[in-house]
Amino acid sequence: MTKNNILIIGAGLSGTCLARQLLKKGHAVQLIDRGENHSTAIAAGMMNPMVFRRMNKSWRLDEFVKEAKAFYLEMEELLQQPLFHPLVIRRMLSSEQERNYWLERERLPEFQEYLTPITPEDEAYSQADNPFGSGRVNAAFWIDAHAFYHANLNQFFDQNMLLKESFDAAQFDAEHLSYKGVNYDKVVFCVGYEQMNTPFFSELPIQQTKGQTLRIRSNEIPENESLNRKCFVLPLGDQVFRIGATYEWDNPDLTPTEEAKNELVNHLSVLGNYDYEIIDQQVGIRPTVLDRRPILGEHQHYKNIYLFNGLGTKGYLMAPTLSRELSECMLEGTPLDKEISIERFYRKSK
Ligand SMILES: Cc1cc2nc3c(=O)[nH]c(=O)nc-3n(C[C@H](O)[C@H](O)[C@H](O)COP(=O)(O)OP(=O)(O)OC[C@H]3O[C@@H](n4cnc5c(N)ncnc54)[C@H](O)[C@@H]3O)c2cc1C
């Protein structure tokens, strides 16, 4: 097999997962990242298998979840760093209708891995407000997002695979695929919500969806499960919890706001009247797409220049599989699924 030399711009979740897939196949990788991250590193890193209210499985869940778990466990080994934390989510049901959906689904074989049948103990659960009962979601997990970004970045840097700088478009020759005088076989843009500031794919509809979370300390909130209704309560250990997250469409501003704090405090109060202190507030921007599907593929005019973006709210679930699929498309010509392919936008613009 011919070994390719591949330049990846952006070492967040998308760039890092792609780099790991390419390295595993024996290719050479050069990453560029300015070392400042406002998405991958500040995410809660949660993987919730369910879309609540209508109680559907998350898109392509069965495929994504197995590969994601194996990928992050492999990353733990490689980076010598704990990253993967299994989780039980306790959904406090929000209506009679949601409860009925749960009761229908819990009997179906395709949901058995994810939904524990509701027990009398779940009905009587008293550590959160419980007007419609509660249910436990299995096979969830969270990734230590801060550690994932920084440990990968440090290892790439130590192994001379990372240029810690801003990508300088003036030094990039798209015809010959060279950057600062070095030639590459393929180039991939993995720049997240900053897409419109980078050349080649700036016309694609990557939206900037601001998200804010709180870290709180409480002796009263249960630590063995992640409570969920209106917001998630992610136990981080030592009585510290992450509460999230807000959604603010088309807002790239990185300032924490009082409104978001109040919204999260109000949402938490729906779960119970707990005593807690706020430790701090985090702000980040998700790269989202209106049709809620990521965008992957080759530029319509420039051969061997690719995009991997739009991971949205479920990046930690999707990135391991999608990065593998993109690597297979780049190296073996395997077509990408129509739902994620960049061609869905090029078709429209023709
Ligand atoms: C508050 C919040 C909570 C979230 N919680 C979850 C969650 O619980 N579960 C989940 O799955 N997902 C969650 N997400 C979403 C997840 O974080 C994103 O889907 C994912 O991180 C996007 O990764 P990315 O690599 O596309 O972008 P980024 O992480 O933004 O990475 C892009 C990288 O490119 C670099 N870059 C950009 N432009 C340049 C340039 N010109 N030169 C050099 N470097 C450049 C940046 O420095 C950055 O490091 C959350 C996001 C937010 C904001």
Short mmCIF file of C-alpha atoms and ligand atoms in Angstrom, two decimals:
data_model
loop_
_atom_site.label_atom_id
_atom_site.label_comp_id
_atom_site.label_asym_id
_atom_site.label_seq_id
_atom_site.Cartn_x
_atom_site.Cartn_y
_atom_site.Cartn_z
CA MET A 1 0.00 0.00 0.00
CA THR A 2 1.25 3.49 -0.84
CA LYS A 3 1.86 5.57 2.27
CA ASN A 4 0.33 9.02 2.11
CA ASN A 5 1.55 12.20 3.75
CA ILE A 6 -1.55 13.97 5.05
CA LEU A 7 -1.98 17.50 6.41
CA ILE A 8 -4.83 18.02 8.89
CA ILE A 9 -5.83 21.55 9.88
CA GLY A 10 -7.41 21.50 13.34
CA ALA A 11 -6.69 19.01 16.14
CA GLY A 12 -10.03 19.02 17.92
CA LEU A 13 -12.19 15.90 18.05
CA SER A 14 -12.56 15.63 14.26
CA GLY A 15 -8.89 16.23 13.41
CA THR A 16 -7.62 14.03 16.23
CA CYS A 17 -9.88 11.07 15.44
CA LEU A 18 -8.99 11.29 11.74
CA ALA A 19 -5.28 11.50 12.55
CA ARG A 20 -5.56 8.41 14.77
CA GLN A 21 -7.32 6.42 12.02
CA LEU A 22 -4.69 7.40 9.44
CA LEU A 23 -1.77 6.66 11.76
CA LYS A 24 -3.26 3.23 12.52
CA LYS A 25 -3.17 2.50 8.79
CA GLY A 26 0.50 3.51 8.65
CA HIS A 27 0.19 6.91 6.94
CA ALA A 28 2.16 10.03 7.92
CA VAL A 29 0.21 12.87 9.50
CA GLN A 30 1.01 16.53 10.10
CA LEU A 31 -1.48 18.51 12.20
CA ILE A 32 -1.84 22.28 12.56
CA ASP A 33 -3.71 23.60 15.59
CA ARG A 34 -3.37 26.91 17.33
CA GLY A 35 -3.70 25.17 20.71
CA GLU A 36 -6.79 27.12 21.70
CA ASN A 37 -9.97 25.06 21.69
CA HIS A 38 -13.55 26.08 22.47
CA SER A 39 -15.46 22.90 21.68
CA THR A 40 -13.73 19.54 22.02
CA ALA A 41 -11.86 20.52 25.19
CA ILE A 42 -14.80 22.13 26.99
CA ALA A 43 -17.53 19.63 26.02
CA ALA A 44 -19.22 17.53 28.68
CA GLY A 45 -18.19 14.57 26.49
CA MET A 46 -21.42 12.69 27.24
CA MET A 47 -22.89 9.97 25.06
CA ASN A 48 -26.62 9.56 25.66
CA PRO A 49 -27.99 6.73 23.50
CA MET A 50 -31.55 8.05 23.58
CA VAL A 51 -33.42 11.00 22.16
CA PHE A 52 -35.87 11.62 24.99
CA ARG A 53 -39.54 12.63 24.84
CA ARG A 54 -40.30 10.39 21.84
CA MET A 55 -37.83 7.81 23.18
CA ASN A 56 -36.00 7.09 19.95
CA LYS A 57 -32.48 5.79 19.59
CA SER A 58 -29.86 8.30 18.57
CA TRP A 59 -29.02 8.21 14.81
CA ARG A 60 -26.91 5.13 13.83
CA LEU A 61 -26.52 4.39 17.53
CA ASP A 62 -25.78 0.65 17.38
CA GLU A 63 -22.94 1.13 14.90
CA PHE A 64 -21.47 4.23 16.51
CA VAL A 65 -21.56 3.15 20.13
CA LYS A 66 -19.51 -0.05 19.78
CA GLU A 67 -16.82 1.61 17.72
CA ALA A 68 -16.70 4.66 19.99
CA LYS A 69 -16.20 2.59 23.12
CA ALA A 70 -13.40 0.55 21.54
CA PHE A 71 -11.79 3.72 20.16
CA TYR A 72 -11.70 5.60 23.49
CA LEU A 73 -10.43 2.54 25.38
CA GLU A 74 -7.62 2.28 22.82
CA MET A 75 -6.93 6.01 23.33
CA GLU A 76 -6.64 5.45 27.09
CA GLU A 77 -3.92 2.86 26.46
CA LEU A 78 -2.12 5.01 23.94
CA LEU A 79 -2.18 8.16 26.05
CA GLN A 80 -1.88 6.40 29.44
CA GLN A 81 -4.73 8.54 30.68
CA PRO A 82 -8.21 7.66 32.03
CA LEU A 83 -10.75 9.01 29.51
CA PHE A 84 -13.72 6.64 29.29
CA HIS A 85 -16.32 6.64 32.09
CA PRO A 86 -19.40 4.37 31.87
CA LEU A 87 -22.60 6.07 32.96
CA VAL A 88 -26.20 5.29 33.91
CA ILE A 89 -28.59 8.10 33.01
CA ARG A 90 -31.70 8.38 35.15
CA ARG A 91 -34.33 10.08 33.02
CA MET A 92 -37.00 11.77 35.12
CA LEU A 93 -39.92 11.34 32.70
CA SER A 94 -41.49 14.61 31.66
CA SER A 95 -45.04 13.50 30.74
CA GLU A 96 -47.47 10.60 30.63
CA GLN A 97 -46.80 10.39 26.90
CA GLU A 98 -43.04 10.01 27.39
CA ARG A 99 -43.68 7.36 30.03
CA ASN A 100 -45.90 5.42 27.61
CA TYR A 101 -43.21 5.58 24.91
CA TRP A 102 -40.69 4.20 27.41
CA LEU A 103 -43.01 1.36 28.45
CA GLU A 104 -43.56 0.42 24.78
CA ARG A 105 -39.85 0.53 23.92
CA GLU A 106 -38.47 -1.29 26.96
CA ARG A 107 -40.05 -4.54 25.71
CA LEU A 108 -38.56 -4.34 22.22
CA PRO A 109 -35.38 -6.37 21.63
CA GLU A 110 -33.63 -3.45 19.86
CA PHE A 111 -33.95 -1.29 22.99
CA GLN A 112 -32.96 -3.86 25.60
CA GLU A 113 -29.32 -2.86 25.64
CA TYR A 114 -30.27 0.74 26.41
CA LEU A 115 -33.51 0.85 28.45
CA THR A 116 -33.87 -0.94 31.80
CA PRO A 117 -37.52 -1.93 32.33
CA ILE A 118 -39.08 0.43 34.86
CA THR A 119 -39.25 -1.15 38.35
CA PRO A 120 -41.32 -0.20 41.43
CA GLU A 121 -38.10 1.40 42.80
CA ASP A 122 -37.87 3.61 39.71
CA GLU A 123 -41.51 4.63 40.19
CA ALA A 124 -40.83 5.53 43.81
CA TYR A 125 -37.43 7.20 43.21
CA SER A 126 -37.23 10.03 45.71
CA GLN A 127 -33.90 11.79 45.12
CA ALA A 128 -35.39 14.01 42.41
CA ASP A 129 -38.88 15.33 41.63
CA ASN A 130 -40.68 12.41 40.07
CA PRO A 131 -44.24 13.20 38.86
CA PHE A 132 -44.23 10.72 35.93
CA GLY A 133 -41.75 8.16 37.25
CA SER A 134 -38.22 7.59 36.09
CA GLY A 135 -36.21 5.13 34.01
CA ARG A 136 -32.57 4.13 33.71
CA VAL A 137 -30.65 4.33 30.42
CA ASN A 138 -27.71 1.96 30.10
CA ALA A 139 -24.66 1.89 27.84
CA ALA A 140 -24.13 5.64 28.18
CA PHE A 141 -20.68 7.06 28.89
CA TRP A 142 -18.73 10.28 29.21
CA ILE A 143 -15.26 11.10 27.98
CA ASP A 144 -12.96 13.41 29.90
CA ALA A 145 -12.98 15.98 27.09
CA HIS A 146 -10.34 18.31 28.50
CA ALA A 147 -7.90 15.42 28.95
CA PHE A 148 -8.75 14.00 25.49
CA TYR A 149 -7.84 17.23 23.69
CA HIS A 150 -4.74 18.13 25.70
CA ALA A 151 -3.23 14.63 26.01
CA ASN A 152 -3.59 14.07 22.25
CA LEU A 153 -2.20 17.51 21.45
CA ASN A 154 0.80 16.96 23.74
CA GLN A 155 1.52 13.55 22.25
CA PHE A 156 1.26 14.85 18.67
CA PHE A 157 3.61 17.69 19.62
CA ASP A 158 6.14 15.38 21.32
CA GLN A 159 6.12 13.13 18.26
CA ASN A 160 6.75 16.08 15.90
CA MET A 161 3.33 15.75 14.27
CA LEU A 162 1.93 19.11 15.36
CA LEU A 163 2.58 22.68 14.29
CA LYS A 164 1.17 24.82 17.10
CA GLU A 165 0.19 27.84 15.02
CA SER A 166 -2.62 29.43 13.02
CA PHE A 167 -2.99 28.06 9.52
CA ASP A 168 -1.54 30.65 7.15
CA ALA A 169 -3.52 30.47 3.90
CA ALA A 170 -0.92 32.62 2.13
CA GLN A 171 1.61 29.80 2.58
CA PHE A 172 -0.69 27.13 1.18
CA ASP A 173 -0.53 26.16 -2.50
CA ALA A 174 -3.76 24.33 -3.35
CA GLU A 175 -2.57 23.32 -6.80
CA HIS A 176 0.49 21.45 -5.51
CA LEU A 177 -0.89 20.70 -2.02
CA SER A 178 2.09 22.27 -0.32
CA TYR A 179 2.24 24.19 2.93
CA LYS A 180 5.34 26.19 3.86
CA GLY A 181 7.24 24.37 1.12
CA VAL A 182 6.33 20.83 2.24
CA ASN A 183 4.27 18.71 -0.17
CA TYR A 184 1.31 16.61 0.94
CA ASP A 185 -0.83 13.97 -0.77
CA LYS A 186 -4.05 15.07 0.89
CA VAL A 187 -5.23 17.96 3.05
CA VAL A 188 -8.20 17.88 5.44
CA PHE A 189 -9.90 20.85 7.09
CA CYS A 190 -11.16 19.97 10.59
CA VAL A 191 -11.57 23.48 11.97
CA GLY A 192 -14.95 23.23 13.72
CA TYR A 193 -17.03 26.37 14.18
CA GLU A 194 -14.35 28.56 12.56
CA GLN A 195 -15.11 27.10 9.14
CA MET A 196 -16.16 30.40 7.57
CA ASN A 197 -12.76 31.94 8.37
CA THR A 198 -10.87 29.28 6.42
CA PRO A 199 -10.57 29.02 2.65
CA PHE A 200 -12.18 26.35 0.43
CA PHE A 201 -15.30 25.44 2.40
CA SER A 202 -16.43 28.80 3.76
CA GLU A 203 -19.70 28.72 1.78
CA LEU A 204 -20.96 25.58 3.54
CA PRO A 205 -23.62 26.11 6.22
CA ILE A 206 -21.72 25.35 9.43
CA GLN A 207 -23.54 27.19 12.20
CA GLN A 208 -22.02 28.40 15.43
CA THR A 209 -24.12 27.14 18.33
CA LYS A 210 -22.98 28.54 21.64
CA GLY A 211 -23.28 26.27 24.66
CA GLN A 212 -22.77 27.04 28.34
CA THR A 213 -22.48 24.73 31.34
CA LEU A 214 -21.95 25.10 35.10
CA ARG A 215 -19.76 23.16 37.49
CA ILE A 216 -21.33 22.90 40.93
CA ARG A 217 -20.53 21.20 44.25
CA SER A 218 -23.33 19.55 46.22
CA ASN A 219 -23.64 17.01 49.03
CA GLU A 220 -27.28 16.39 48.16
CA ILE A 221 -27.31 15.34 44.50
CA PRO A 222 -26.84 11.59 43.90
CA GLU A 223 -23.48 10.69 42.39
CA ASN A 224 -24.17 7.14 41.21
CA GLU A 225 -26.28 8.19 38.18
CA SER A 226 -26.65 11.16 35.86
CA LEU A 227 -30.03 12.81 36.47
CA ASN A 228 -31.74 14.14 33.39
CA ARG A 229 -34.73 16.33 32.75
CA LYS A 230 -34.54 19.80 31.18
CA CYS A 231 -30.78 19.56 31.79
CA PHE A 232 -28.17 16.89 32.42
CA VAL A 233 -26.40 16.51 35.75
CA LEU A 234 -23.10 14.75 35.13
CA PRO A 235 -21.33 13.48 38.28
CA LEU A 236 -17.58 14.12 37.96
CA GLY A 237 -16.63 12.68 41.38
CA ASP A 238 -15.93 14.27 44.78
CA GLN A 239 -19.43 15.76 44.81
CA VAL A 240 -18.71 17.92 41.77
CA PHE A 241 -21.26 17.95 38.90
CA ARG A 242 -21.49 19.44 35.43
CA ILE A 243 -24.89 20.94 34.57
CA GLY A 244 -25.77 21.62 30.95
CA ALA A 245 -26.18 22.74 28.44
CA THR A 246 -27.67 25.83 26.81
CA TYR A 247 -28.24 26.18 23.04
CA GLU A 248 -27.79 29.61 21.55
CA TRP A 249 -28.05 29.51 17.75
CA ASP A 250 -25.75 31.60 15.55
CA ASN A 251 -23.79 32.98 18.44
CA PRO A 252 -19.98 32.75 18.35
CA ASP A 253 -19.48 34.96 21.43
CA LEU A 254 -17.27 33.29 24.05
CA THR A 255 -18.41 35.33 27.06
CA PRO A 256 -20.28 33.54 29.87
CA THR A 257 -23.67 35.16 30.47
CA GLU A 258 -25.93 35.68 33.47
CA GLU A 259 -28.95 34.56 31.36
CA ALA A 260 -27.37 31.17 30.66
CA LYS A 261 -26.45 30.73 34.32
CA ASN A 262 -30.03 31.52 35.37
CA GLU A 263 -31.44 29.17 32.74
CA LEU A 264 -29.30 26.29 34.03
CA VAL A 265 -30.12 27.09 37.67
CA ASN A 266 -33.85 27.06 36.77
CA HIS A 267 -33.55 23.79 34.90
CA LEU A 268 -31.74 22.19 37.81
CA SER A 269 -34.52 23.31 40.16
CA VAL A 270 -37.00 21.21 38.12
CA LEU A 271 -35.10 18.14 39.34
CA GLY A 272 -35.10 19.12 43.01
CA ASN A 273 -34.50 21.76 45.61
CA TYR A 274 -30.84 20.91 46.19
CA ASP A 275 -28.25 22.83 48.16
CA TYR A 276 -25.16 23.56 46.05
CA GLU A 277 -22.47 26.11 45.27
CA ILE A 278 -21.49 27.14 41.74
CA ILE A 279 -17.79 26.56 41.07
CA ASP A 280 -17.52 28.02 37.56
CA GLN A 281 -19.18 28.43 34.17
CA GLN A 282 -17.89 27.14 30.81
CA VAL A 283 -18.59 28.48 27.33
CA GLY A 284 -18.02 26.81 23.98
CA ILE A 285 -19.24 26.74 20.39
CA ARG A 286 -20.53 23.65 18.59
CA PRO A 287 -20.19 23.34 14.81
CA THR A 288 -23.74 22.41 13.78
CA VAL A 289 -25.61 21.88 10.50
CA LEU A 290 -29.30 22.59 9.93
CA ASP A 291 -30.07 19.01 8.85
CA ARG A 292 -28.21 17.77 11.96
CA ARG A 293 -25.83 15.64 9.94
CA PRO A 294 -22.07 16.17 9.74
CA ILE A 295 -20.39 17.18 6.48
CA LEU A 296 -17.59 15.02 5.11
CA GLY A 297 -15.93 14.74 1.75
CA GLU A 298 -13.77 16.17 -1.00
CA HIS A 299 -13.93 19.71 -2.35
CA GLN A 300 -15.93 19.99 -5.54
CA HIS A 301 -13.10 21.70 -7.47
CA TYR A 302 -9.85 21.00 -5.58
CA LYS A 303 -8.84 17.35 -5.70
CA ASN A 304 -7.47 15.83 -2.47
CA ILE A 305 -8.71 18.69 -0.28
CA TYR A 306 -11.29 17.37 2.19
CA LEU A 307 -13.64 18.54 4.93
CA PHE A 308 -14.66 16.89 8.22
CA ASN A 309 -17.02 19.11 10.18
CA GLY A 310 -20.51 19.58 11.65
CA LEU A 311 -20.18 17.14 14.54
CA GLY A 312 -22.77 19.16 16.48
CA THR A 313 -24.03 17.95 19.85
CA LYS A 314 -23.10 14.27 19.48
CA GLY A 315 -19.50 14.57 18.34
CA TYR A 316 -18.06 12.16 20.89
CA LEU A 317 -20.40 9.40 19.74
CA MET A 318 -19.98 9.91 16.01
CA ALA A 319 -16.36 10.94 15.47
CA PRO A 320 -14.66 7.52 15.79
CA THR A 321 -16.83 5.88 13.09
CA LEU A 322 -17.07 8.92 10.82
CA SER A 323 -13.32 9.50 10.89
CA ARG A 324 -12.79 5.88 9.83
CA GLU A 325 -15.34 6.27 7.03
CA LEU A 326 -13.64 9.45 5.82
CA SER A 327 -10.23 7.76 5.91
CA GLU A 328 -11.62 4.89 3.78
CA CYS A 329 -13.10 7.38 1.34
CA MET A 330 -9.79 9.26 1.08
CA LEU A 331 -7.54 6.20 0.78
CA GLU A 332 -9.67 3.56 -0.89
CA GLY A 333 -12.33 5.60 -2.65
CA THR A 334 -15.16 4.06 -0.58
CA PRO A 335 -18.21 6.27 -1.12
CA LEU A 336 -19.57 8.15 1.89
CA ASP A 337 -23.14 7.69 3.02
CA LYS A 338 -25.36 10.25 1.23
CA GLU A 339 -26.61 11.58 4.57
CA ILE A 340 -23.16 12.81 5.59
CA SER A 341 -21.55 13.48 2.24
CA ILE A 342 -20.59 17.01 1.24
CA GLU A 343 -22.23 16.28 -2.12
CA ARG A 344 -25.67 17.01 -0.70
CA PHE A 345 -24.68 20.71 -0.68
CA TYR A 346 -22.88 20.68 -4.01
CA ARG A 347 -25.90 19.10 -5.70
CA LYS A 348 -28.06 21.98 -4.46
CA SER A 349 -25.65 24.69 -5.58
CA LYS A 350 -25.32 23.32 -9.14
C1 LIG B 1 -20.84 23.42 25.87
C2 LIG B 1 -20.65 22.24 24.98
C3 LIG B 1 -20.96 20.98 25.46
C4 LIG B 1 -20.83 19.87 24.63
N1 LIG B 1 -21.12 18.65 25.14
C5 LIG B 1 -21.01 17.55 24.36
C6 LIG B 1 -21.31 16.28 24.88
O1 LIG B 1 -21.67 16.14 26.05
N2 LIG B 1 -21.20 15.21 24.05
C7 LIG B 1 -20.78 15.34 22.74
O2 LIG B 1 -20.67 14.33 22.03
N3 LIG B 1 -20.48 16.54 22.23
C8 LIG B 1 -20.59 17.66 23.00
N4 LIG B 1 -20.29 18.88 22.49
C9 LIG B 1 -19.99 18.97 21.04
C10 LIG B 1 -18.54 18.61 20.70
O3 LIG B 1 -17.70 19.31 21.55
C11 LIG B 1 -18.26 18.95 19.24
O4 LIG B 1 -19.09 18.19 18.39
C12 LIG B 1 -16.80 18.66 18.83
O5 LIG B 1 -15.92 19.01 19.82
C13 LIG B 1 -16.42 19.42 17.57
O6 LIG B 1 -15.10 19.08 17.27
P1 LIG B 1 -14.31 19.73 16.06
O7 LIG B 1 -13.01 19.05 15.97
O8 LIG B 1 -15.17 19.75 14.85
O9 LIG B 1 -14.12 21.27 16.46
P2 LIG B 1 -13.15 21.96 17.53
O10 LIG B 1 -13.12 21.25 18.80
O11 LIG B 1 -13.57 23.40 17.55
O12 LIG B 1 -11.71 21.83 16.89
C14 LIG B 1 -11.24 22.64 15.85
C15 LIG B 1 -9.76 22.92 16.09
O13 LIG B 1 -9.25 23.62 14.96
C16 LIG B 1 -8.36 24.62 15.39
N5 LIG B 1 -8.39 25.67 14.36
C17 LIG B 1 -9.46 26.26 13.79
N6 LIG B 1 -9.07 27.16 12.86
C18 LIG B 1 -7.73 27.09 12.85
C19 LIG B 1 -6.73 27.78 12.10
N7 LIG B 1 -7.04 28.69 11.16
N8 LIG B 1 -5.43 27.51 12.36
C20 LIG B 1 -5.07 26.58 13.30
N9 LIG B 1 -5.99 25.90 14.02
C21 LIG B 1 -7.28 26.16 13.80
C22 LIG B 1 -8.91 25.11 16.73
O14 LIG B 1 -7.84 25.62 17.51
C23 LIG B 1 -9.51 23.83 17.31
O15 LIG B 1 -8.64 23.19 18.21
C24 LIG B 1 -20.38 20.02 23.29
C25 LIG B 1 -20.01 21.27 22.83
C26 LIG B 1 -20.15 22.39 23.66
C27 LIG B 1 -19.77 23.73 23.13
#
